[in-house]
Short mmCIF file of N, CA and C in Angstrom, two decimals:
data_model
loop_
_atom_site.label_atom_id
_atom_site.label_comp_id
_atom_site.label_asym_id
_atom_site.label_seq_id
_atom_site.Cartn_x
_atom_site.Cartn_y
_atom_site.Cartn_z
N UNK A 13 -15.43 100.28 13.46
CA UNK A 13 -15.22 101.29 14.40
C UNK A 13 -14.23 100.85 14.64
N UNK A 14 -13.19 102.54 14.23
CA UNK A 14 -12.13 102.70 14.35
C UNK A 14 -11.64 102.96 15.99
N UNK A 15 -9.94 102.43 16.11
CA UNK A 15 -9.44 102.22 17.59
C UNK A 15 -7.94 103.74 17.18
N UNK A 16 -8.43 104.79 15.92
CA UNK A 16 -7.16 104.94 15.26
C UNK A 16 -6.93 107.12 16.11
N UNK A 17 -7.31 107.29 16.76
CA UNK A 17 -7.83 108.34 17.53
C UNK A 17 -8.40 109.72 16.63
N UNK A 18 -9.45 108.87 15.50
CA UNK A 18 -9.84 109.93 14.86
C UNK A 18 -11.43 110.50 15.10
N UNK A 19 -11.75 109.33 16.80
CA UNK A 19 -12.63 110.18 17.08
C UNK A 19 -14.40 109.49 17.77
N UNK A 20 -13.66 107.81 15.95
CA UNK A 20 -14.77 106.84 16.48
C UNK A 20 -14.24 106.62 17.69
N UNK A 21 -13.53 106.00 18.41
CA UNK A 21 -13.49 105.12 19.17
C UNK A 21 -12.40 105.73 20.23
N UNK A 22 -12.01 104.80 21.02
CA UNK A 22 -10.81 104.87 22.35
C UNK A 22 -9.41 104.88 21.93
N UNK A 23 -8.77 106.51 21.94
CA UNK A 23 -7.25 105.97 21.23
C UNK A 23 -6.40 105.21 22.02
N UNK A 24 -7.23 104.79 22.98
CA UNK A 24 -6.06 103.38 24.21
C UNK A 24 -4.83 102.75 23.34
N UNK A 25 -3.45 102.82 23.51
CA UNK A 25 -3.04 101.83 23.02
C UNK A 25 -3.44 100.29 23.16
N UNK A 26 -4.13 99.25 22.61
CA UNK A 26 -3.52 98.13 23.94
C UNK A 26 -4.96 97.48 23.54
N UNK A 27 -5.44 96.33 23.77
CA UNK A 27 -6.38 95.46 24.57
C UNK A 27 -7.54 95.64 24.72
N UNK A 28 -7.37 97.20 26.03
CA UNK A 28 -8.24 97.06 26.78
C UNK A 28 -9.26 97.87 26.62
N UNK A 29 -9.06 98.80 25.78
CA UNK A 29 -9.61 99.55 24.72
C UNK A 29 -10.54 98.82 23.56
N UNK A 30 -9.55 97.63 23.37
CA UNK A 30 -10.70 97.18 21.95
C UNK A 30 -11.99 96.73 23.31
N UNK A 31 -11.10 96.33 23.64
CA UNK A 31 -11.83 95.11 24.39
C UNK A 31 -13.44 95.69 25.43
N UNK A 32 -13.06 96.81 25.44
CA UNK A 32 -14.22 98.18 26.11
C UNK A 32 -15.27 98.64 25.29
N UNK A 33 -14.30 98.11 24.16
CA UNK A 33 -15.54 99.02 23.27
C UNK A 33 -16.33 98.32 22.48
N UNK A 34 -15.81 96.59 22.23
CA UNK A 34 -16.54 95.89 21.97
C UNK A 34 -17.70 95.88 22.87
N UNK A 35 -17.77 95.90 24.47
CA UNK A 35 -18.60 94.89 25.51
C UNK A 35 -19.52 96.34 25.61
N UNK A 36 -18.45 97.46 25.76
CA UNK A 36 -19.97 98.67 25.18
C UNK A 36 -20.91 98.44 23.94
N UNK A 37 -20.32 98.34 22.31
CA UNK A 37 -21.14 97.87 21.54
C UNK A 37 -21.99 96.81 21.61
N UNK A 38 -21.64 96.11 22.01
CA UNK A 38 -22.41 94.97 22.80
C UNK A 38 -23.92 95.06 23.36
N UNK A 39 -23.99 96.34 23.89
CA UNK A 39 -24.27 96.62 25.41
C UNK A 39 -24.79 96.02 26.93
N UNK A 40 -23.61 95.87 26.98
CA UNK A 40 -22.92 96.27 28.22
C UNK A 40 -23.43 97.44 28.92
N UNK A 41 -23.51 97.33 30.17
CA UNK A 41 -23.61 98.26 31.58
C UNK A 41 -22.63 98.84 31.71
N UNK A 42 -22.85 100.86 32.29
CA UNK A 42 -21.78 101.45 32.08
C UNK A 42 -22.10 101.53 33.76
N UNK A 43 -23.12 101.46 34.01
CA UNK A 43 -23.54 101.12 35.60
C UNK A 43 -23.33 100.05 36.59
N UNK A 44 -23.46 100.34 37.87
CA UNK A 44 -23.79 98.68 39.04
C UNK A 44 -24.46 98.92 39.61
N UNK A 45 -24.27 98.15 40.91
CA UNK A 45 -25.35 98.59 42.53
C UNK A 45 -24.56 98.89 41.88
N UNK A 46 -25.09 99.74 43.49
CA UNK A 46 -24.72 100.65 44.49
C UNK A 46 -23.66 100.37 45.36
N UNK A 47 -23.49 99.22 45.58
CA UNK A 47 -22.14 98.59 46.08
C UNK A 47 -20.81 98.43 45.49
N UNK A 48 -20.52 98.37 44.85
CA UNK A 48 -19.85 97.88 43.65
C UNK A 48 -19.28 99.51 42.74
N UNK A 49 -18.14 98.91 42.02
CA UNK A 49 -17.12 99.68 41.48
C UNK A 49 -17.96 99.99 39.44
N UNK A 50 -17.51 101.84 39.45
CA UNK A 50 -18.59 101.34 37.22
C UNK A 50 -16.55 100.87 37.57
N UNK A 51 -17.09 100.65 35.07
CA UNK A 51 -16.36 100.99 34.48
C UNK A 51 -15.18 102.09 34.79
N UNK A 52 -15.57 103.02 34.89
CA UNK A 52 -16.20 104.51 34.94
C UNK A 52 -14.35 105.03 36.44
N UNK A 53 -14.98 104.28 36.69
CA UNK A 53 -14.35 104.36 38.33
C UNK A 53 -13.00 102.89 38.27
N UNK A 54 -12.69 102.07 37.89
CA UNK A 54 -11.99 101.97 37.16
C UNK A 54 -11.17 102.28 36.74
N UNK A 55 -11.65 103.25 35.56
CA UNK A 55 -10.70 103.89 34.95
C UNK A 55 -10.06 104.88 35.13
N UNK A 56 -11.12 105.75 36.45
CA UNK A 56 -10.50 106.91 36.43
C UNK A 56 -8.78 106.56 37.77
N UNK A 57 -9.20 105.10 38.56
CA UNK A 57 -8.51 104.65 39.53
C UNK A 57 -7.00 104.58 38.79
N UNK A 58 -6.90 103.91 37.22
CA UNK A 58 -5.98 103.55 36.15
C UNK A 58 -5.33 105.60 35.79
N UNK A 59 -6.23 106.20 36.15
CA UNK A 59 -6.03 106.94 35.40
C UNK A 59 -5.54 107.43 34.05
N UNK A 60 -6.39 106.60 32.73
CA UNK A 60 -6.77 106.35 31.93
C UNK A 60 -8.25 107.29 30.94
N UNK A 61 -7.48 108.63 31.31
CA UNK A 61 -8.06 110.06 30.76
C UNK A 61 -9.17 109.39 29.27
N UNK A 62 -8.13 108.12 28.05
CA UNK A 62 -8.99 108.56 27.13
C UNK A 62 -10.06 107.48 27.26
N UNK A 63 -10.19 106.04 27.81
CA UNK A 63 -11.36 105.61 28.89
C UNK A 63 -12.11 106.69 29.00
N UNK A 64 -12.31 106.99 30.06
CA UNK A 64 -13.23 107.80 30.95
C UNK A 64 -13.73 109.01 29.87
N UNK A 65 -13.05 109.21 29.18
CA UNK A 65 -13.61 110.34 27.87
C UNK A 65 -14.65 109.68 26.82
N UNK A 66 -14.31 107.98 26.66
CA UNK A 66 -14.99 107.31 25.46
C UNK A 66 -16.05 106.53 26.34
N UNK A 67 -16.36 106.39 27.41
CA UNK A 67 -17.28 105.92 28.86
C UNK A 67 -18.08 106.94 29.06
N UNK A 68 -17.50 108.59 29.61
CA UNK A 68 -18.43 109.46 29.86
C UNK A 68 -18.97 109.75 27.77
N UNK A 69 -18.53 109.42 27.05
CA UNK A 69 -19.08 110.10 25.55
C UNK A 69 -20.09 109.51 24.82
N UNK A 70 -20.18 107.26 26.03
CA UNK A 70 -20.57 106.35 26.02
C UNK A 70 -22.20 106.76 26.86
N UNK A 71 -21.99 107.72 27.60
CA UNK A 71 -22.94 108.08 28.74
C UNK A 71 -22.19 107.20 30.39
N UNK A 72 -21.73 107.07 30.35
CA UNK A 72 -21.00 107.10 32.20
C UNK A 72 -21.74 108.04 32.72
N UNK A 73 -22.56 108.09 33.68
CA UNK A 73 -22.63 109.07 34.72
C UNK A 73 -20.92 108.94 35.71
N UNK A 74 -20.99 110.44 36.36
CA UNK A 74 -19.83 110.53 37.14
C UNK A 74 -20.56 110.64 38.79
N UNK A 75 -21.52 110.71 38.80
CA UNK A 75 -22.24 110.56 39.93
C UNK A 75 -23.41 109.74 40.35
N UNK A 76 -23.06 109.26 41.28
CA UNK A 76 -24.28 107.71 41.65
C UNK A 76 -25.89 107.97 42.15
N UNK A 77 -26.30 107.93 41.95
CA UNK A 77 -28.01 107.98 41.96
C UNK A 77 -28.34 108.62 43.69
N UNK A 78 -29.40 109.02 44.32
CA UNK A 78 -30.26 109.04 45.00
C UNK A 78 -29.26 109.04 46.28
N UNK A 79 -27.39 109.56 46.52
CA UNK A 79 -26.84 108.87 47.13
C UNK A 79 -27.52 109.75 48.51
N UNK A 80 -28.48 110.49 48.17
CA UNK A 80 -28.06 112.20 49.47
C UNK A 80 -26.63 112.34 50.16
N UNK A 81 -26.19 112.82 49.36
CA UNK A 81 -24.37 113.39 49.70
C UNK A 81 -23.28 112.00 50.19
N UNK A 82 -23.88 110.75 50.56
CA UNK A 82 -22.96 109.38 51.23
C UNK A 82 -22.88 108.84 49.96
N UNK A 83 -21.84 107.52 50.15
CA UNK A 83 -21.83 106.83 48.77
C UNK A 83 -20.84 105.54 50.00
N UNK A 84 -20.49 104.51 49.22
CA UNK A 84 -21.03 103.07 49.90
C UNK A 84 -19.68 102.49 48.97
N UNK A 85 -19.39 103.17 47.90
CA UNK A 85 -17.43 102.91 47.34
C UNK A 85 -17.61 104.07 46.59
N UNK A 86 -16.01 104.13 46.38
CA UNK A 86 -15.40 105.53 46.36
C UNK A 86 -15.81 106.20 45.13
N UNK A 87 -16.30 107.67 44.41
CA UNK A 87 -16.69 107.49 43.24
C UNK A 87 -15.38 107.98 41.97
N UNK A 88 -15.47 107.69 40.97
CA UNK A 88 -14.44 108.73 39.87
C UNK A 88 -13.67 108.93 40.32
N UNK A 89 -14.18 110.04 40.88
CA UNK A 89 -14.02 111.37 41.02
C UNK A 89 -12.31 111.17 42.50
N UNK A 90 -12.70 110.47 44.05
CA UNK A 90 -12.14 109.72 44.64
C UNK A 90 -11.38 108.99 44.51
N UNK A 91 -11.64 108.02 43.25
CA UNK A 91 -10.32 107.01 42.65
C UNK A 91 -9.33 108.36 42.21
N UNK A 92 -9.68 108.23 41.07
CA UNK A 92 -8.60 109.51 40.56
C UNK A 92 -7.37 110.36 41.76
N UNK A 93 -8.39 110.81 42.86
CA UNK A 93 -7.74 111.81 43.62
C UNK A 93 -7.03 110.59 44.35
N UNK A 94 -7.23 109.58 45.05
CA UNK A 94 -6.25 108.72 45.67
C UNK A 94 -4.69 108.63 45.33
N UNK A 95 -5.25 108.34 44.06
CA UNK A 95 -4.02 107.72 42.85
C UNK A 95 -2.78 108.96 42.45
N UNK A 96 -3.66 110.23 42.94
CA UNK A 96 -2.50 111.68 42.25
C UNK A 96 -2.90 111.44 41.48
N UNK A 97 -4.34 111.45 40.60
CA UNK A 97 -4.03 111.67 38.92
C UNK A 97 -5.52 112.63 38.88
N UNK A 98 -4.03 114.05 38.03
CA UNK A 98 -5.00 114.83 38.46
C UNK A 98 -5.32 115.47 37.15
N UNK A 99 -5.13 114.92 36.08
CA UNK A 99 -5.86 115.17 35.09
C UNK A 99 -6.92 114.37 34.21
N UNK A 100 -7.18 113.02 35.70
CA UNK A 100 -8.48 112.89 35.22
C UNK A 100 -9.43 113.43 36.50
N UNK A 101 -8.48 113.89 37.45
CA UNK A 101 -9.71 115.09 38.47
C UNK A 101 -10.11 115.89 37.63
N UNK A 102 -9.24 116.24 36.43
CA UNK A 102 -10.43 117.83 35.76
C UNK A 102 -10.61 117.38 35.10
N UNK A 103 -10.96 116.02 34.50
CA UNK A 103 -11.79 115.39 33.75
C UNK A 103 -12.80 115.67 33.52
N UNK A 104 -13.34 114.75 35.43
CA UNK A 104 -14.43 114.09 35.45
C UNK A 104 -15.03 115.18 36.55
N UNK A 105 -15.03 116.49 37.14
CA UNK A 105 -14.91 117.70 37.63
C UNK A 105 -14.97 118.38 36.74
N UNK A 106 -14.88 118.33 35.26
CA UNK A 106 -15.49 119.17 34.20
C UNK A 106 -16.95 118.11 33.54
N UNK A 107 -17.00 117.74 34.15
CA UNK A 107 -17.85 116.67 33.49
C UNK A 107 -18.90 116.90 34.35
N UNK A 108 -19.07 117.46 36.19
CA UNK A 108 -19.95 117.59 36.77
C UNK A 108 -19.61 116.57 38.18
N UNK A 109 -18.21 115.52 38.18
CA UNK A 109 -18.10 115.19 39.29
C UNK A 109 -18.31 115.55 40.49
N UNK A 110 -19.32 115.52 41.42
CA UNK A 110 -19.68 116.33 42.74
C UNK A 110 -18.43 116.24 43.82
N UNK A 111 -17.68 117.58 43.77
CA UNK A 111 -16.57 117.18 44.74
C UNK A 111 -17.40 116.94 46.33
N UNK A 112 -17.61 117.27 46.54
CA UNK A 112 -18.71 116.97 48.16
C UNK A 112 -19.26 115.74 48.65
N UNK A 113 -19.12 114.62 47.55
CA UNK A 113 -20.04 113.83 47.96
C UNK A 113 -18.67 113.19 49.07
N UNK A 114 -19.79 112.54 50.07
CA UNK A 114 -18.20 111.62 50.72
C UNK A 114 -19.11 110.05 50.57
N UNK A 115 -17.61 109.54 51.21
CA UNK A 115 -17.65 107.46 51.16
C UNK A 115 -18.75 107.83 52.60
N UNK A 116 -19.11 106.78 53.10
CA UNK A 116 -19.95 106.40 54.18
C UNK A 116 -18.47 106.40 55.42
N UNK A 117 -17.73 106.62 55.56
CA UNK A 117 -16.79 106.78 56.96
C UNK A 117 -16.33 107.96 56.63
N UNK A 118 -16.91 109.22 55.50
CA UNK A 118 -16.65 110.30 55.63
C UNK A 118 -15.52 111.73 54.94
N UNK A 119 -15.35 110.76 54.42
CA UNK A 119 -14.08 111.75 53.53
C UNK A 119 -14.79 112.17 52.58
N UNK A 120 -14.14 112.91 51.86
CA UNK A 120 -14.26 113.85 50.35
C UNK A 120 -13.18 113.24 49.39
N UNK A 121 -13.07 113.66 48.29
CA UNK A 121 -12.31 113.33 47.57
C UNK A 121 -10.69 114.20 48.04
N UNK A 122 -10.92 115.36 48.13
CA UNK A 122 -9.79 116.21 48.43
C UNK A 122 -9.91 115.77 50.05
N UNK A 123 -9.86 114.86 50.70
CA UNK A 123 -10.17 114.16 52.33
C UNK A 123 -9.64 113.14 52.06
N UNK A 124 -8.82 112.82 50.94
CA UNK A 124 -8.66 111.34 50.53
C UNK A 124 -7.18 111.07 49.79
N UNK A 125 -7.41 112.08 48.76
CA UNK A 125 -6.70 112.81 47.79
C UNK A 125 -5.40 113.31 49.28
N UNK A 126 -5.83 114.11 50.03
CA UNK A 126 -4.76 114.23 51.13
C UNK A 126 -4.29 113.16 52.36
N UNK A 127 -4.93 112.63 52.79
CA UNK A 127 -4.72 110.96 53.03
C UNK A 127 -3.69 110.62 52.18
N UNK A 128 -4.22 109.88 50.98
CA UNK A 128 -3.16 109.36 50.34
C UNK A 128 -2.07 110.07 48.94
N UNK A 129 -1.55 109.54 48.25
CA UNK A 129 -1.24 110.53 48.14
C UNK A 129 -1.36 111.42 46.01
N UNK A 130 -2.46 111.67 46.96
CA UNK A 130 -2.80 112.56 45.46
C UNK A 130 -2.41 114.11 46.27
N UNK A 131 -1.95 114.36 47.07
CA UNK A 131 -1.53 115.73 47.96
C UNK A 131 -1.62 117.12 47.10
N UNK A 132 -0.76 116.70 45.99
CA UNK A 132 -0.24 117.92 44.46
C UNK A 132 -2.05 118.10 44.52
N UNK A 133 -3.08 117.40 44.53
CA UNK A 133 -4.30 118.26 44.01
C UNK A 133 -5.78 118.58 45.21
N UNK A 134 -4.83 118.41 46.36
CA UNK A 134 -5.65 118.65 47.38
C UNK A 134 -6.55 120.24 47.33
N UNK A 135 -5.56 121.33 46.99
CA UNK A 135 -6.41 122.80 46.35
C UNK A 135 -6.95 122.93 45.63
N UNK A 136 -7.01 121.66 44.17
CA UNK A 136 -8.12 121.89 43.21
C UNK A 136 -9.34 121.48 43.45
N UNK A 137 -9.14 120.30 44.24
CA UNK A 137 -10.16 119.66 44.82
C UNK A 137 -11.60 120.47 45.58
N UNK A 138 -10.31 121.72 46.14
CA UNK A 138 -10.78 122.24 47.28
C UNK A 138 -11.82 123.13 47.11
N UNK A 139 -10.45 123.54 45.93
CA UNK A 139 -11.96 125.02 44.89
C UNK A 139 -13.42 124.11 44.58
N UNK A 140 -12.70 123.54 43.96
CA UNK A 140 -14.39 122.61 43.00
C UNK A 140 -15.51 122.27 44.34
N UNK A 141 -14.92 121.29 45.48
CA UNK A 141 -15.86 121.38 47.20
C UNK A 141 -16.53 122.93 46.94
N UNK A 142 -15.87 123.90 47.40
CA UNK A 142 -16.63 125.38 47.28
C UNK A 142 -17.60 125.90 46.47
N UNK A 143 -16.59 125.82 45.11
CA UNK A 143 -17.04 126.10 43.84
C UNK A 143 -18.23 125.44 43.20
N UNK A 144 -18.71 124.35 43.02
CA UNK A 144 -18.85 123.29 42.13
C UNK A 144 -18.65 122.75 41.32
N UNK A 145 -18.90 121.72 40.29
CA UNK A 145 -18.23 121.11 38.98
C UNK A 145 -19.12 122.00 37.79
N UNK A 146 -18.56 121.23 36.69
CA UNK A 146 -19.14 121.56 35.41
C UNK A 146 -18.91 122.98 35.74
N UNK A 147 -19.56 123.54 34.39
CA UNK A 147 -18.85 124.83 33.75
C UNK A 147 -18.52 125.85 34.89
N UNK A 148 -19.30 126.25 36.20
CA UNK A 148 -18.88 126.61 37.84
C UNK A 148 -17.13 126.17 38.18
N UNK A 149 -16.38 124.98 38.03
CA UNK A 149 -15.73 124.64 38.26
C UNK A 149 -14.41 125.29 37.47
N UNK A 150 -15.12 125.43 35.68
CA UNK A 150 -13.70 125.29 34.65
C UNK A 150 -13.89 126.88 35.30
N UNK A 151 -14.46 127.87 35.70
CA UNK A 151 -14.10 129.40 35.04
C UNK A 151 -13.45 129.52 36.61
N UNK A 152 -14.04 128.59 37.67
CA UNK A 152 -13.24 129.72 39.22
C UNK A 152 -12.23 128.61 39.34
N UNK A 153 -11.92 127.27 38.50
CA UNK A 153 -10.65 126.34 39.60
C UNK A 153 -9.68 125.71 38.43
N UNK A 154 -10.19 125.64 37.11
CA UNK A 154 -9.56 125.16 36.25
C UNK A 154 -8.62 125.97 35.94
N UNK A 155 -7.66 126.41 36.63
CA UNK A 155 -7.05 127.62 35.55
C UNK A 155 -5.49 127.28 35.09
N UNK A 156 -5.12 127.36 34.18
CA UNK A 156 -4.02 127.02 33.89
C UNK A 156 -2.49 127.56 34.45
N UNK A 157 -2.11 126.67 35.43
CA UNK A 157 -1.07 126.84 36.25
C UNK A 157 0.49 127.04 35.21
#
């Protein structure tokens, strides 16, 4: 399994990508209990788009199961929003991340972006909230600027 960027593995530099690939290939789970962060959330927090692509290709879910619109820990989209990682947020929204999910304190990803250092992406996230994610997001909100 190559790490050379030829499509067979993550093209990240360094040992984190190699370690992640080894763990996934050995059967490590990509999902956690409802009150814990997932590997995808950690990658989003760090703005590791290469790792996010890798984890998504291996079946990582962008949304928690059965949350009724509320979660106990920040979703990957929320993590990207709080850190100001716009390209990461776009990647997650394209993959179907739900921008309307709220953390139990009531905040959405857009509100967390405004509250923290992601102010530059608030309009993008607000568009996603009103439009939706996936293909609808691509058509309505993901315009080259």
